[in-house]
């Protein structure tokens, strides 16, 4: 739900009152008469609205017994306030010299006056030190009335709950998750649910295990969700995308990733996007056959290629300091991850060994050929109990990616130079599922 203002002045910030609105069912809290004065501390405002039917507490925080009806569930906040005041009065009566009690009756463990009173008990070596007081402290009694925080259960509560369940049905009850998150119990029906304050979360800084450099460091302000330092892998590791390279534009010859045709070579476009502001050289390597019982033959036609830097499109268009080879290079105007289908022979391009398929501003596409073997339907549906592995018909290609680039190094008192850097890692490319052959022909789903 969102918080919306009832009235928004012209060219001014909304000043209230505010209501809660649901964008799905178009429900607003104004329908039940709930309006908020401000957009912060909503839990306290809602609790105050729910307690409005009860009489306001006195200066001591007590609530008269006449305002609480035993036939209905009492208010947990009022009962807690009464019990707190009662226990404070009992502590003052039974332990008048308690060093942790402040003059107002509150318990304070961190104030300097409390610590001074505690230390005086152990550092006063006068004549009376070590002697026990002849006066015995009075025993604290229990609460005996609603004014003292006693919570009674109505004898008709079970009968009323059964009657309410018969009238409203099972949907009116709460779930186990709702009951566990509620502060006050019991909450057996949805009408008993109360607003829950926002739980506090811990902000943590993460360091690299190898060099101990700070990777993530959030801001120290409680209300801020920003980061002072945020070095995530997504800003350094290239984004990889793979899609089929159809042999023809005819519908029956397209590659279906959910049912790849076996016993033939299929071609796929592997695209990598460079997130760095420096040009990189990428080297790809794959096993000759994919691991598993049904190994598919994999060949990358261009295993080594260059990717341009991640620069602005206007900066690249206005750059006149290009070499002759860069000026002759034709780059595609498509975006990375374009979902439009591509075909062999489209725009006069043919997959060749040692040549890239297409280049963009900061991305490059190469062709990967996969010789798909036939995976029997029984093996694809087998599990560990049948002696096979689960999902054996999945076509997954383990690929080793190695990047090299030169980055500028800034040193104090020296001119910045360039340093050669390298990044290498393994990644598994999920392509699709392999179809099966029945009676020497393709299945109906693979032919369609």
Short mmCIF file of N, CA, C and O in Angstrom, two decimals, residues 20 51 59-60 79 153 173 188 191 198 311 355 421 428:
data_model
loop_
_atom_site.label_atom_id
_atom_site.label_comp_id
_atom_site.label_asym_id
_atom_site.label_seq_id
_atom_site.Cartn_x
_atom_site.Cartn_y
_atom_site.Cartn_z
N UNK A 20 -3.95 5.68 3.49
CA UNK A 20 -3.32 4.49 2.92
C UNK A 20 -4.18 4.01 1.76
O UNK A 20 -5.41 3.88 1.90
N UNK A 51 -6.73 2.92 19.82
CA UNK A 51 -6.95 3.11 21.25
C UNK A 51 -7.86 4.30 21.55
O UNK A 51 -8.09 4.63 22.72
N UNK A 59 -2.46 10.72 34.57
CA UNK A 59 -1.07 11.17 34.61
C UNK A 59 -0.13 10.04 35.00
O UNK A 59 1.04 10.03 34.63
N UNK A 60 -0.65 9.05 35.74
CA UNK A 60 0.17 7.90 36.12
C UNK A 60 0.13 6.79 35.07
O UNK A 60 0.80 5.79 35.22
N UNK A 79 -3.17 -2.47 28.81
CA UNK A 79 -2.81 -3.41 29.87
C UNK A 79 -1.32 -3.34 30.18
O UNK A 79 -0.90 -3.37 31.34
N UNK A 153 -9.35 -13.47 31.36
CA UNK A 153 -9.94 -14.12 30.20
C UNK A 153 -11.43 -14.31 30.43
O UNK A 153 -11.84 -14.81 31.47
N UNK A 173 -9.89 -16.13 9.50
CA UNK A 173 -8.83 -16.46 10.44
C UNK A 173 -7.47 -16.02 9.90
O UNK A 173 -7.31 -15.76 8.71
N UNK A 188 -6.31 -14.66 16.54
CA UNK A 188 -6.87 -15.78 15.80
C UNK A 188 -7.66 -15.33 14.59
O UNK A 188 -7.83 -16.11 13.64
N UNK A 191 -9.53 -9.58 12.21
CA UNK A 191 -9.90 -8.33 12.88
C UNK A 191 -9.03 -8.04 14.10
O UNK A 191 -9.02 -6.92 14.60
N UNK A 198 8.13 -1.09 11.67
CA UNK A 198 9.18 -1.51 10.76
C UNK A 198 10.38 -2.02 11.56
O UNK A 198 10.87 -1.35 12.47
N UNK A 311 31.81 3.43 -23.58
CA UNK A 311 31.79 4.89 -23.64
C UNK A 311 30.41 5.37 -24.07
O UNK A 311 29.55 4.58 -24.48
N UNK A 355 36.25 -15.25 -37.35
CA UNK A 355 35.62 -13.95 -37.54
C UNK A 355 34.42 -13.83 -36.62
O UNK A 355 33.68 -14.79 -36.42
N UNK A 421 45.88 -5.74 -16.54
CA UNK A 421 45.10 -6.51 -15.60
C UNK A 421 44.45 -7.69 -16.31
O UNK A 421 44.25 -7.68 -17.53
N UNK A 428 28.68 -21.31 -16.71
CA UNK A 428 27.89 -22.34 -17.39
C UNK A 428 26.78 -21.65 -18.16
O UNK A 428 26.00 -20.89 -17.60
#
